[in-house]
PDB file of C-alpha atoms and ligand atoms in Angstrom:
ATOM      1  CA  MET C  30     -87.206  19.778 -25.525  1.00  0.00           C
ATOM      2  CA  LYS C  31     -86.378  20.189 -21.837  1.00  0.00           C
ATOM      3  CA  LYS C  32     -85.669  23.726 -20.685  1.00  0.00           C
ATOM      4  CA  PHE C  33     -83.151  24.798 -18.032  1.00  0.00           C
ATOM      5  CA  LEU C  34     -82.272  28.278 -16.769  1.00  0.00           C
ATOM      6  CA  VAL C  35     -79.799  30.280 -14.758  1.00  0.00           C
ATOM      7  CA  ILE C  36     -81.510  33.114 -12.926  1.00  0.00           C
ATOM      8  CA  GLY C  37     -79.950  36.196 -11.354  1.00  0.00           C
ATOM      9  CA  ASN C  38     -79.839  39.957 -11.396  1.00  0.00           C
ATOM     10  CA  PRO C  39     -77.572  40.944 -13.094  1.00  0.00           C
ATOM     11  CA  ILE C  40     -77.179  37.836 -15.263  1.00  0.00           C
ATOM     12  CA  GLU C  41     -75.459  39.032 -18.415  1.00  0.00           C
ATOM     13  CA  HIS C  42     -71.976  37.978 -17.185  1.00  0.00           C
ATOM     14  CA  SER C  43     -72.984  34.329 -16.594  1.00  0.00           C
ATOM     15  CA  LEU C  44     -71.087  31.683 -18.547  1.00  0.00           C
ATOM     16  CA  SER C  45     -73.409  28.880 -17.413  1.00  0.00           C
ATOM     17  CA  PRO C  46     -75.404  28.730 -20.706  1.00  0.00           C
ATOM     18  CA  LYS C  47     -72.187  28.360 -22.686  1.00  0.00           C
ATOM     19  CA  LEU C  48     -70.964  25.487 -20.540  1.00  0.00           C
ATOM     20  CA  HIS C  49     -74.270  23.640 -20.117  1.00  0.00           C
ATOM     21  CA  ASN C  50     -75.235  23.880 -23.801  1.00  0.00           C
ATOM     22  CA  TYR C  51     -71.793  22.531 -24.730  1.00  0.00           C
ATOM     23  CA  TRP C  52     -72.295  19.493 -22.458  1.00  0.00           C
ATOM     24  CA  ILE C  53     -75.909  19.066 -23.678  1.00  0.00           C
ATOM     25  CA  ARG C  54     -74.624  18.832 -27.286  1.00  0.00           C
ATOM     26  CA  LYS C  55     -71.733  16.532 -26.362  1.00  0.00           C
ATOM     27  CA  ASN C  56     -74.108  14.121 -24.631  1.00  0.00           C
ATOM     28  CA  ASN C  57     -76.835  14.276 -27.313  1.00  0.00           C
ATOM     29  CA  ILE C  58     -79.485  15.456 -24.876  1.00  0.00           C
ATOM     30  CA  ASP C  59     -82.662  17.112 -26.148  1.00  0.00           C
ATOM     31  CA  ALA C  60     -82.506  20.227 -23.977  1.00  0.00           C
ATOM     32  CA  ILE C  61     -81.693  23.920 -23.931  1.00  0.00           C
ATOM     33  CA  TYR C  62     -80.182  26.112 -21.210  1.00  0.00           C
ATOM     34  CA  GLU C  63     -80.822  29.875 -21.106  1.00  0.00           C
ATOM     35  CA  LYS C  64     -80.139  32.819 -18.828  1.00  0.00           C
ATOM     36  CA  LYS C  65     -82.973  34.825 -17.379  1.00  0.00           C
ATOM     37  CA  LEU C  66     -82.952  38.171 -15.612  1.00  0.00           C
ATOM     38  CA  LEU C  67     -85.482  38.085 -12.781  1.00  0.00           C
ATOM     39  CA  GLU C  68     -86.922  40.309 -10.100  1.00  0.00           C
ATOM     40  CA  GLU C  69     -87.458  38.891  -6.617  1.00  0.00           C
ATOM     41  CA  ASN C  70     -91.263  38.839  -6.969  1.00  0.00           C
ATOM     42  CA  GLU C  71     -90.931  36.446  -9.937  1.00  0.00           C
ATOM     43  CA  LEU C  72     -89.214  33.644  -7.983  1.00  0.00           C
ATOM     44  CA  GLU C  73     -92.440  31.980  -6.879  1.00  0.00           C
ATOM     45  CA  ILE C  74     -93.888  32.032 -10.412  1.00  0.00           C
ATOM     46  CA  LEU C  75     -90.718  30.396 -11.714  1.00  0.00           C
ATOM     47  CA  CYS C  76     -90.900  27.637  -9.100  1.00  0.00           C
ATOM     48  CA  ASN C  77     -94.514  26.973 -10.047  1.00  0.00           C
ATOM     49  CA  GLU C  78     -93.467  26.682 -13.685  1.00  0.00           C
ATOM     50  CA  VAL C  79     -91.051  23.928 -12.654  1.00  0.00           C
ATOM     51  CA  ARG C  80     -93.841  22.138 -10.785  1.00  0.00           C
ATOM     52  CA  GLU C  81     -96.078  22.434 -13.862  1.00  0.00           C
ATOM     53  CA  GLY C  82     -93.364  20.883 -16.044  1.00  0.00           C
ATOM     54  CA  LYS C  83     -92.690  24.008 -18.163  1.00  0.00           C
ATOM     55  CA  ILE C  84     -89.116  24.160 -16.887  1.00  0.00           C
ATOM     56  CA  GLU C  85     -86.984  21.205 -15.796  1.00  0.00           C
ATOM     57  CA  GLY C  86     -84.610  22.909 -13.382  1.00  0.00           C
ATOM     58  CA  PHE C  87     -82.450  25.959 -12.853  1.00  0.00           C
ATOM     59  CA  ASN C  88     -79.292  27.459 -11.417  1.00  0.00           C
ATOM     60  CA  VAL C  89     -79.436  30.407  -9.056  1.00  0.00           C
ATOM     61  CA  THR C  90     -76.897  33.178  -8.796  1.00  0.00           C
ATOM     62  CA  VAL C  91     -76.588  36.535  -7.013  1.00  0.00           C
ATOM     63  CA  PRO C  92     -78.706  37.862  -5.311  1.00  0.00           C
ATOM     64  CA  PHE C  93     -81.242  34.999  -5.054  1.00  0.00           C
ATOM     65  CA  LYS C  94     -79.290  32.101  -3.527  1.00  0.00           C
ATOM     66  CA  GLU C  95     -80.833  32.648  -0.114  1.00  0.00           C
ATOM     67  CA  LYS C  96     -84.135  34.183  -1.238  1.00  0.00           C
ATOM     68  CA  ILE C  97     -85.097  31.097  -3.275  1.00  0.00           C
ATOM     69  CA  ILE C  98     -84.999  28.817  -0.212  1.00  0.00           C
ATOM     70  CA  LYS C  99     -88.542  29.538   0.953  1.00  0.00           C
ATOM     71  CA  TYR C 100     -89.964  28.170  -2.322  1.00  0.00           C
ATOM     72  CA  MET C 101     -88.187  24.793  -2.017  1.00  0.00           C
ATOM     73  CA  ASP C 102     -89.881  21.631  -0.713  1.00  0.00           C
ATOM     74  CA  THR C 103     -86.607  20.075   0.493  1.00  0.00           C
ATOM     75  CA  LEU C 104     -82.992  21.185   0.883  1.00  0.00           C
ATOM     76  CA  SER C 105     -79.864  19.067   0.502  1.00  0.00           C
ATOM     77  CA  GLU C 106     -77.529  18.972   3.485  1.00  0.00           C
ATOM     78  CA  ASP C 107     -75.064  21.393   1.848  1.00  0.00           C
ATOM     79  CA  ALA C 108     -77.843  23.845   0.939  1.00  0.00           C
ATOM     80  CA  SER C 109     -79.297  23.661   4.405  1.00  0.00           C
ATOM     81  CA  ASN C 110     -75.920  24.186   6.123  1.00  0.00           C
ATOM     82  CA  SER C 111     -74.830  27.011   3.846  1.00  0.00           C
ATOM     83  CA  LYS C 112     -78.274  28.637   3.652  1.00  0.00           C
ATOM     84  CA  ALA C 113     -77.671  29.006  -0.066  1.00  0.00           C
ATOM     85  CA  VAL C 114     -79.145  27.223  -3.108  1.00  0.00           C
ATOM     86  CA  ASN C 115     -77.440  27.331  -6.493  1.00  0.00           C
ATOM     87  CA  THR C 116     -79.188  24.337  -8.126  1.00  0.00           C
ATOM     88  CA  VAL C 117     -82.881  23.444  -8.228  1.00  0.00           C
ATOM     89  CA  TYR C 118     -84.142  20.108  -9.533  1.00  0.00           C
ATOM     90  CA  LYS C 119     -87.375  18.198  -9.146  1.00  0.00           C
ATOM     91  CA  VAL C 120     -88.431  14.712  -8.112  1.00  0.00           C
ATOM     92  CA  SER C 121     -91.799  13.092  -8.596  1.00  0.00           C
ATOM     93  CA  LYS C 122     -93.604  12.057  -5.399  1.00  0.00           C
ATOM     94  CA  ASN C 123     -97.173  10.700  -5.195  1.00  0.00           C
ATOM     95  CA  GLY C 124     -97.921  12.091  -8.638  1.00  0.00           C
ATOM     96  CA  GLU C 125     -96.600  15.573  -7.807  1.00  0.00           C
ATOM     97  CA  TYR C 126     -93.301  17.316  -8.418  1.00  0.00           C
ATOM     98  CA  LYS C 127     -91.284  18.376  -5.370  1.00  0.00           C
ATOM     99  CA  LEU C 128     -88.505  20.941  -5.683  1.00  0.00           C
ATOM    100  CA  ILE C 129     -85.103  20.158  -4.202  1.00  0.00           C
ATOM    101  CA  GLY C 130     -82.710  23.031  -3.472  1.00  0.00           C
ATOM    102  CA  ASP C 131     -79.083  21.969  -3.608  1.00  0.00           C
ATOM    103  CA  ASN C 132     -75.711  23.678  -3.251  1.00  0.00           C
ATOM    104  CA  THR C 133     -72.992  22.426  -5.615  1.00  0.00           C
ATOM    105  CA  ASP C 134     -70.683  25.410  -4.956  1.00  0.00           C
ATOM    106  CA  ILE C 135     -69.325  23.602  -1.907  1.00  0.00           C
ATOM    107  CA  TYR C 136     -68.382  20.560  -3.999  1.00  0.00           C
ATOM    108  CA  GLY C 137     -66.980  22.843  -6.729  1.00  0.00           C
ATOM    109  CA  PHE C 138     -64.709  24.639  -4.299  1.00  0.00           C
ATOM    110  CA  LYS C 139     -63.444  21.409  -2.715  1.00  0.00           C
ATOM    111  CA  LYS C 140     -62.648  19.867  -6.112  1.00  0.00           C
ATOM    112  CA  SER C 141     -60.796  22.958  -7.271  1.00  0.00           C
ATOM    113  CA  VAL C 142     -58.557  23.479  -4.261  1.00  0.00           C
ATOM    114  CA  PRO C 143     -54.999  22.081  -4.473  1.00  0.00           C
ATOM    115  CA  THR C 144     -54.358  19.022  -2.327  1.00  0.00           C
ATOM    116  CA  LEU C 145     -51.906  21.128  -0.331  1.00  0.00           C
ATOM    117  CA  VAL C 146     -54.877  22.633   1.452  1.00  0.00           C
ATOM    118  CA  HIS C 147     -56.456  19.294   2.357  1.00  0.00           C
ATOM    119  CA  ALA C 148     -55.983  17.832   5.824  1.00  0.00           C
ATOM    120  CA  ALA C 149     -54.543  20.789   7.673  1.00  0.00           C
ATOM    121  CA  GLU C 150     -51.766  19.812  10.029  1.00  0.00           C
ATOM    122  CA  GLY C 151     -53.528  18.639  13.161  1.00  0.00           C
ATOM    123  CA  GLY C 152     -55.937  21.564  13.052  1.00  0.00           C
ATOM    124  CA  SER C 153     -53.118  23.959  13.931  1.00  0.00           C
ATOM    125  CA  CYS C 154     -53.480  25.674  10.629  1.00  0.00           C
ATOM    126  CA  GLY C 155     -56.396  27.508   9.197  1.00  0.00           C
ATOM    127  CA  ALA C 156     -57.733  29.776   6.543  1.00  0.00           C
ATOM    128  CA  ILE C 157     -58.258  33.491   6.193  1.00  0.00           C
ATOM    129  CA  ILE C 158     -61.624  34.463   4.764  1.00  0.00           C
ATOM    130  CA  LEU C 159     -62.267  37.870   3.226  1.00  0.00           C
ATOM    131  CA  GLY C 160     -65.952  38.733   3.458  1.00  0.00           C
ATOM    132  CA  ALA C 161     -68.881  37.561   5.557  1.00  0.00           C
ATOM    133  CA  GLY C 162     -71.737  37.032   3.082  1.00  0.00           C
ATOM    134  CA  GLY C 163     -73.363  33.879   1.737  1.00  0.00           C
ATOM    135  CA  ALA C 164     -70.301  32.910  -0.296  1.00  0.00           C
ATOM    136  CA  SER C 165     -68.101  33.036   2.823  1.00  0.00           C
ATOM    137  CA  ARG C 166     -70.432  30.670   4.647  1.00  0.00           C
ATOM    138  CA  ALA C 167     -70.242  28.096   1.820  1.00  0.00           C
ATOM    139  CA  ILE C 168     -66.438  28.287   1.679  1.00  0.00           C
ATOM    140  CA  ILE C 169     -66.090  27.900   5.464  1.00  0.00           C
ATOM    141  CA  ILE C 170     -68.251  24.760   5.251  1.00  0.00           C
ATOM    142  CA  ALA C 171     -66.236  23.408   2.306  1.00  0.00           C
ATOM    143  CA  LEU C 172     -62.911  24.004   4.076  1.00  0.00           C
ATOM    144  CA  GLY C 173     -64.358  22.324   7.167  1.00  0.00           C
ATOM    145  CA  HIS C 174     -64.972  19.209   5.055  1.00  0.00           C
ATOM    146  CA  LEU C 175     -61.298  19.322   4.045  1.00  0.00           C
ATOM    147  CA  GLY C 176     -60.162  19.335   7.658  1.00  0.00           C
ATOM    148  CA  ILE C 177     -59.635  23.062   8.162  1.00  0.00           C
ATOM    149  CA  ASN C 178     -61.547  24.223  11.185  1.00  0.00           C
ATOM    150  CA  THR C 179     -59.817  27.420  12.212  1.00  0.00           C
ATOM    151  CA  PHE C 180     -60.818  30.582  10.469  1.00  0.00           C
ATOM    152  CA  ALA C 181     -59.824  34.192  10.634  1.00  0.00           C
ATOM    153  CA  ILE C 182     -62.442  36.394   9.079  1.00  0.00           C
ATOM    154  CA  ILE C 183     -61.960  39.927   7.847  1.00  0.00           C
ATOM    155  CA  ASN C 184     -64.919  42.011   6.798  1.00  0.00           C
ATOM    156  CA  ARG C 185     -65.701  45.649   6.161  1.00  0.00           C
ATOM    157  CA  THR C 186     -68.676  45.309   8.521  1.00  0.00           C
ATOM    158  CA  LYS C 187     -67.255  43.539  11.547  1.00  0.00           C
ATOM    159  CA  ASN C 188     -70.670  42.750  13.104  1.00  0.00           C
ATOM    160  CA  ARG C 189     -71.613  40.673  10.117  1.00  0.00           C
ATOM    161  CA  ALA C 190     -68.469  38.551  10.506  1.00  0.00           C
ATOM    162  CA  THR C 191     -69.180  38.062  14.202  1.00  0.00           C
ATOM    163  CA  LYS C 192     -72.732  36.941  13.466  1.00  0.00           C
ATOM    164  CA  LEU C 193     -71.581  34.507  10.784  1.00  0.00           C
ATOM    165  CA  MET C 194     -68.968  32.859  13.000  1.00  0.00           C
ATOM    166  CA  GLN C 195     -71.319  32.602  15.974  1.00  0.00           C
ATOM    167  CA  GLU C 196     -73.887  30.930  13.764  1.00  0.00           C
ATOM    168  CA  ILE C 197     -71.517  28.488  12.076  1.00  0.00           C
ATOM    169  CA  ASP C 198     -69.728  27.225  15.149  1.00  0.00           C
ATOM    170  CA  PRO C 199     -71.132  28.673  18.381  1.00  0.00           C
ATOM    171  CA  GLU C 200     -69.008  26.384  20.584  1.00  0.00           C
ATOM    172  CA  ASN C 201     -65.663  27.330  19.100  1.00  0.00           C
ATOM    173  CA  TYR C 202     -66.478  30.941  18.345  1.00  0.00           C
ATOM    174  CA  ASP C 203     -63.404  33.061  19.099  1.00  0.00           C
ATOM    175  CA  PRO C 204     -63.776  36.868  18.841  1.00  0.00           C
ATOM    176  CA  GLU C 205     -59.976  37.108  18.548  1.00  0.00           C
ATOM    177  CA  LEU C 206     -60.251  35.640  15.056  1.00  0.00           C
ATOM    178  CA  ILE C 207     -62.577  38.308  13.719  1.00  0.00           C
ATOM    179  CA  TYR C 208     -60.854  41.248  12.137  1.00  0.00           C
ATOM    180  CA  ASN C 209     -61.728  44.669  10.903  1.00  0.00           C
ATOM    181  CA  TRP C 210     -60.570  45.504   7.428  1.00  0.00           C
ATOM    182  CA  CYS C 211     -57.688  48.036   7.461  1.00  0.00           C
ATOM    183  CA  LYS C 212     -57.600  48.218  11.273  1.00  0.00           C
ATOM    184  CA  ASP C 213     -56.454  44.746  12.364  1.00  0.00           C
ATOM    185  CA  GLU C 214     -54.325  43.670   9.472  1.00  0.00           C
ATOM    186  CA  ASP C 215     -51.050  43.507  11.383  1.00  0.00           C
ATOM    187  CA  ARG C 216     -52.544  41.002  13.769  1.00  0.00           C
ATOM    188  CA  MET C 217     -54.231  39.053  11.006  1.00  0.00           C
ATOM    189  CA  SER C 218     -51.197  38.669   8.781  1.00  0.00           C
ATOM    190  CA  MET C 219     -49.421  36.800  11.588  1.00  0.00           C
ATOM    191  CA  ILE C 220     -51.898  33.917  11.506  1.00  0.00           C
ATOM    192  CA  LYS C 221     -50.634  30.531  10.418  1.00  0.00           C
ATOM    193  CA  SER C 222     -52.667  29.845   7.346  1.00  0.00           C
ATOM    194  CA  LYS C 223     -52.596  27.748   4.177  1.00  0.00           C
ATOM    195  CA  ILE C 224     -55.082  29.693   2.152  1.00  0.00           C
ATOM    196  CA  ILE C 225     -56.660  33.110   1.943  1.00  0.00           C
ATOM    197  CA  VAL C 226     -59.952  33.221   0.049  1.00  0.00           C
ATOM    198  CA  ASN C 227     -61.566  36.336  -1.374  1.00  0.00           C
ATOM    199  CA  CYS C 228     -65.304  35.794  -0.937  1.00  0.00           C
ATOM    200  CA  THR C 229     -66.236  39.446  -1.408  1.00  0.00           C
ATOM    201  CA  SER C 230     -67.520  40.968  -4.611  1.00  0.00           C
ATOM    202  CA  LEU C 231     -64.449  43.225  -4.764  1.00  0.00           C
ATOM    203  CA  GLY C 232     -62.792  42.395  -8.062  1.00  0.00           C
ATOM    204  CA  LEU C 233     -65.890  41.841 -10.180  1.00  0.00           C
ATOM    205  CA  LYS C 234     -65.370  45.281 -11.680  1.00  0.00           C
ATOM    206  CA  LYS C 235     -62.085  45.605 -13.548  1.00  0.00           C
ATOM    207  CA  ASP C 236     -60.964  48.681 -11.556  1.00  0.00           C
ATOM    208  CA  ASP C 237     -61.736  47.223  -8.115  1.00  0.00           C
ATOM    209  CA  LYS C 238     -58.762  47.333  -5.748  1.00  0.00           C
ATOM    210  CA  ILE C 239     -58.546  45.086  -2.704  1.00  0.00           C
ATOM    211  CA  PRO C 240     -57.408  46.967   0.421  1.00  0.00           C
ATOM    212  CA  LEU C 241     -54.814  44.478   1.695  1.00  0.00           C
ATOM    213  CA  ASP C 242     -51.169  45.093   2.527  1.00  0.00           C
ATOM    214  CA  PHE C 243     -49.655  42.213   0.577  1.00  0.00           C
ATOM    215  CA  LEU C 244     -46.136  42.821   1.890  1.00  0.00           C
ATOM    216  CA  LYS C 245     -47.338  41.790   5.319  1.00  0.00           C
ATOM    217  CA  TYR C 246     -48.207  38.378   3.892  1.00  0.00           C
ATOM    218  CA  LYS C 247     -44.917  38.145   2.084  1.00  0.00           C
ATOM    219  CA  ASN C 248     -43.043  38.695   5.337  1.00  0.00           C
ATOM    220  CA  ASN C 249     -45.171  36.320   7.372  1.00  0.00           C
ATOM    221  CA  THR C 250     -43.003  33.290   8.047  1.00  0.00           C
ATOM    222  CA  LEU C 251     -45.966  31.404   9.547  1.00  0.00           C
ATOM    223  CA  SER C 252     -47.741  31.374   6.212  1.00  0.00           C
ATOM    224  CA  LYS C 253     -45.034  30.356   3.789  1.00  0.00           C
ATOM    225  CA  ASN C 254     -46.599  29.394   0.459  1.00  0.00           C
ATOM    226  CA  ILE C 255     -50.028  30.671   1.302  1.00  0.00           C
ATOM    227  CA  ILE C 256     -52.483  30.177  -1.565  1.00  0.00           C
ATOM    228  CA  PHE C 257     -54.454  33.224  -2.692  1.00  0.00           C
ATOM    229  CA  TYR C 258     -57.816  32.018  -4.005  1.00  0.00           C
ATOM    230  CA  ASP C 259     -60.458  34.283  -5.534  1.00  0.00           C
ATOM    231  CA  LEU C 260     -63.987  32.977  -6.104  1.00  0.00           C
ATOM    232  CA  ILE C 261     -64.305  35.409  -9.019  1.00  0.00           C
ATOM    233  CA  TYR C 262     -63.600  33.879 -12.455  1.00  0.00           C
ATOM    234  CA  ASN C 263     -64.536  36.802 -14.662  1.00  0.00           C
ATOM    235  CA  PRO C 264     -62.283  38.830 -14.864  1.00  0.00           C
ATOM    236  CA  ALA C 265     -59.746  36.003 -14.810  1.00  0.00           C
ATOM    237  CA  GLU C 266     -57.183  38.040 -12.867  1.00  0.00           C
ATOM    238  CA  THR C 267     -58.504  40.305 -10.144  1.00  0.00           C
ATOM    239  CA  ASP C 268     -56.364  42.849  -8.301  1.00  0.00           C
ATOM    240  CA  PHE C 269     -56.233  40.352  -5.405  1.00  0.00           C
ATOM    241  CA  LEU C 270     -54.673  37.659  -7.627  1.00  0.00           C
ATOM    242  CA  LYS C 271     -52.390  40.040  -9.511  1.00  0.00           C
ATOM    243  CA  ARG C 272     -50.872  41.351  -6.303  1.00  0.00           C
ATOM    244  CA  ALA C 273     -50.526  37.846  -4.851  1.00  0.00           C
ATOM    245  CA  LYS C 274     -48.445  36.878  -7.884  1.00  0.00           C
ATOM    246  CA  GLU C 275     -46.325  40.009  -7.468  1.00  0.00           C
ATOM    247  CA  ILE C 276     -45.246  38.781  -4.030  1.00  0.00           C
ATOM    248  CA  GLY C 277     -44.492  35.334  -5.475  1.00  0.00           C
ATOM    249  CA  GLN C 278     -47.509  33.458  -4.112  1.00  0.00           C
ATOM    250  CA  GLU C 279     -49.777  30.953  -5.833  1.00  0.00           C
ATOM    251  CA  ALA C 280     -52.907  32.641  -7.208  1.00  0.00           C
ATOM    252  CA  ILE C 281     -56.038  30.700  -8.228  1.00  0.00           C
ATOM    253  CA  ASN C 282     -59.253  32.095  -9.676  1.00  0.00           C
ATOM    254  CA  GLY C 283     -62.790  30.662  -9.435  1.00  0.00           C
ATOM    255  CA  LYS C 284     -62.891  29.087 -12.893  1.00  0.00           C
ATOM    256  CA  MET C 285     -62.443  25.431 -11.869  1.00  0.00           C
ATOM    257  CA  MET C 286     -64.881  25.881  -8.992  1.00  0.00           C
ATOM    258  CA  PHE C 287     -67.376  27.240 -11.508  1.00  0.00           C
ATOM    259  CA  ILE C 288     -66.858  24.256 -13.830  1.00  0.00           C
ATOM    260  CA  TYR C 289     -67.173  21.659 -11.068  1.00  0.00           C
ATOM    261  CA  GLN C 290     -70.308  23.202  -9.565  1.00  0.00           C
ATOM    262  CA  ALA C 291     -71.837  23.130 -13.066  1.00  0.00           C
ATOM    263  CA  GLN C 292     -70.787  19.503 -13.545  1.00  0.00           C
ATOM    264  CA  GLN C 293     -72.742  18.500 -10.423  1.00  0.00           C
ATOM    265  CA  SER C 294     -75.818  20.511 -11.450  1.00  0.00           C
ATOM    266  CA  PHE C 295     -75.711  18.742 -14.827  1.00  0.00           C
ATOM    267  CA  LYS C 296     -75.611  15.380 -13.088  1.00  0.00           C
ATOM    268  CA  ARG C 297     -78.637  16.237 -10.928  1.00  0.00           C
ATOM    269  CA  TRP C 298     -80.715  17.155 -14.000  1.00  0.00           C
ATOM    270  CA  HIS C 299     -79.560  14.686 -16.654  1.00  0.00           C
ATOM    271  CA  ASN C 300     -78.142  11.816 -14.587  1.00  0.00           C
ATOM    272  CA  VAL C 301     -74.934  12.064 -16.631  1.00  0.00           C
ATOM    273  CA  LEU C 302     -71.573  13.215 -15.266  1.00  0.00           C
ATOM    274  CA  PRO C 303     -70.151  15.385 -18.062  1.00  0.00           C
ATOM    275  CA  ASP C 304     -66.413  15.451 -18.815  1.00  0.00           C
ATOM    276  CA  VAL C 305     -64.190  18.127 -17.355  1.00  0.00           C
ATOM    277  CA  ASN C 306     -61.196  18.346 -19.670  1.00  0.00           C
ATOM    278  CA  GLN C 307     -58.949  20.891 -21.364  1.00  0.00           C
ATOM    279  CA  GLU C 308     -61.550  21.578 -24.069  1.00  0.00           C
ATOM    280  CA  VAL C 309     -64.057  22.596 -21.393  1.00  0.00           C
ATOM    281  CA  VAL C 310     -61.490  24.767 -19.619  1.00  0.00           C
ATOM    282  CA  ASP C 311     -60.559  26.476 -22.901  1.00  0.00           C
ATOM    283  CA  LEU C 312     -64.200  26.964 -23.863  1.00  0.00           C
ATOM    284  CA  LEU C 313     -64.629  29.513 -21.104  1.00  0.00           C
ATOM    285  CA  ASP C 314     -61.642  31.565 -22.302  1.00  0.00           C
ATOM    286  CA  ASP C 315     -63.077  32.269 -25.765  1.00  0.00           C
TER     287      ASP C 315
HETATM  288  P1  ATR H  14     -72.577  36.837  -1.337  1.00  0.00           P
HETATM  289  O1  ATR H  14     -73.833  36.148  -0.917  1.00  0.00           O
HETATM  290  O2  ATR H  14     -72.243  36.608  -2.797  1.00  0.00           O
HETATM  291  O3  ATR H  14     -71.425  36.543  -0.427  1.00  0.00           O
HETATM  292  P2  ATR H  14     -73.125  39.342  -0.030  1.00  0.00           P
HETATM  293  O4  ATR H  14     -73.865  38.635   1.050  1.00  0.00           O
HETATM  294  O5  ATR H  14     -73.682  40.602  -0.596  1.00  0.00           O
HETATM  295  O6  ATR H  14     -72.893  38.403  -1.287  1.00  0.00           O
HETATM  296  O7  ATR H  14     -71.616  39.611   0.525  1.00  0.00           O
HETATM  297  C1  ATR H  14     -70.695  40.382  -0.144  1.00  0.00           C
HETATM  298  C2  ATR H  14     -69.401  40.506   0.675  1.00  0.00           C
HETATM  299  O8  ATR H  14     -68.525  41.406  -0.032  1.00  0.00           O
HETATM  300  C3  ATR H  14     -69.612  41.104   2.049  1.00  0.00           C
HETATM  301  O9  ATR H  14     -68.658  40.550   2.936  1.00  0.00           O
HETATM  302  C4  ATR H  14     -69.334  42.587   1.823  1.00  0.00           C
HETATM  303  O10 ATR H  14     -68.930  43.295   2.961  1.00  0.00           O
HETATM  304  P3  ATR H  14     -70.043  43.940   3.964  1.00  0.00           P
HETATM  305  O11 ATR H  14     -70.544  42.810   4.808  1.00  0.00           O
HETATM  306  O12 ATR H  14     -69.277  44.944   4.737  1.00  0.00           O
HETATM  307  O13 ATR H  14     -71.093  44.525   3.084  1.00  0.00           O
HETATM  308  C5  ATR H  14     -68.171  42.483   0.838  1.00  0.00           C
HETATM  309  N1  ATR H  14     -68.013  43.705   0.052  1.00  0.00           N
HETATM  310  C6  ATR H  14     -68.786  44.123  -0.964  1.00  0.00           C
HETATM  311  N2  ATR H  14     -68.336  45.309  -1.454  1.00  0.00           N
HETATM  312  C7  ATR H  14     -67.256  45.632  -0.696  1.00  0.00           C
HETATM  313  C8  ATR H  14     -66.341  46.725  -0.679  1.00  0.00           C
HETATM  314  N3  ATR H  14     -66.458  47.733  -1.549  1.00  0.00           N
HETATM  315  N4  ATR H  14     -65.328  46.722   0.221  1.00  0.00           N
HETATM  316  C9  ATR H  14     -65.182  45.686   1.100  1.00  0.00           C
HETATM  317  N5  ATR H  14     -66.022  44.635   1.144  1.00  0.00           N
HETATM  318  C10 ATR H  14     -67.031  44.605   0.264  1.00  0.00           C
END
């Protein structure tokens, strides 16, 4: 029986085993998918176990998406651009296994975003990104693929946002579009934007409050019908999404992104594209 894992620390919250084992059963595949709590010094051992054939492949979650990169033999384009790996699979080359690090979060986000966000009007419209970590980088790349190339970034630590934007697009880097949380919000809420994405970890804990003045967004005529998107899927409704709904805006959580990233990982490992349907969506609510 082939063995697959999701690794992280913490890992308890992960719904990946539930979803992957469901698809494994549906497709009559002889495999099992488990979660594993790891420490950083165990990453290399795990990768060697894949090379030795003890494990077929694995998903990577916080805080190892970047740290796993040095143990990969090759990176996909999305993994290389985002500097983050969430899926590891192997290919046989000259009698040896080589590990490929891929990033299916980018695909998952693109598939889950309403078509309204696609093809921004002549580049005159952009996105507001909350946070400047690895998740923000992946979302900026994904939105870029959809035709959105202007970003305003707000982060608690402004330097980190500056560094991220300089790295992603040094030619078009504009310091005017980097904002300090709580200080620059007046200026930021006047940006013409189709979507605001929470890429921070604020919201993972039930009591987390997001320090945004939502009324400013409600009164911003430039951003009529702005979509509030949270990468978090558990809890299903974060403070960010709850308050977006209160001001009458569309609020979307990270559930469909999670499902679509898993669908692509499944395809890499089993060469089968599993169904995404209502049963799968409901499965994660149980
Ligand atoms: P990931 O790779 O998942 O993006 P990360 O690199 O640790 O994780 O980034 C987490 C993001 O959440 C960062 O933007 C972080 O802000 P800082 O750069 O200032 O650390 C943001 N974040 C985490 N906790 C926060 C909090 N309590 N208030 C505001 N932002 C927070």
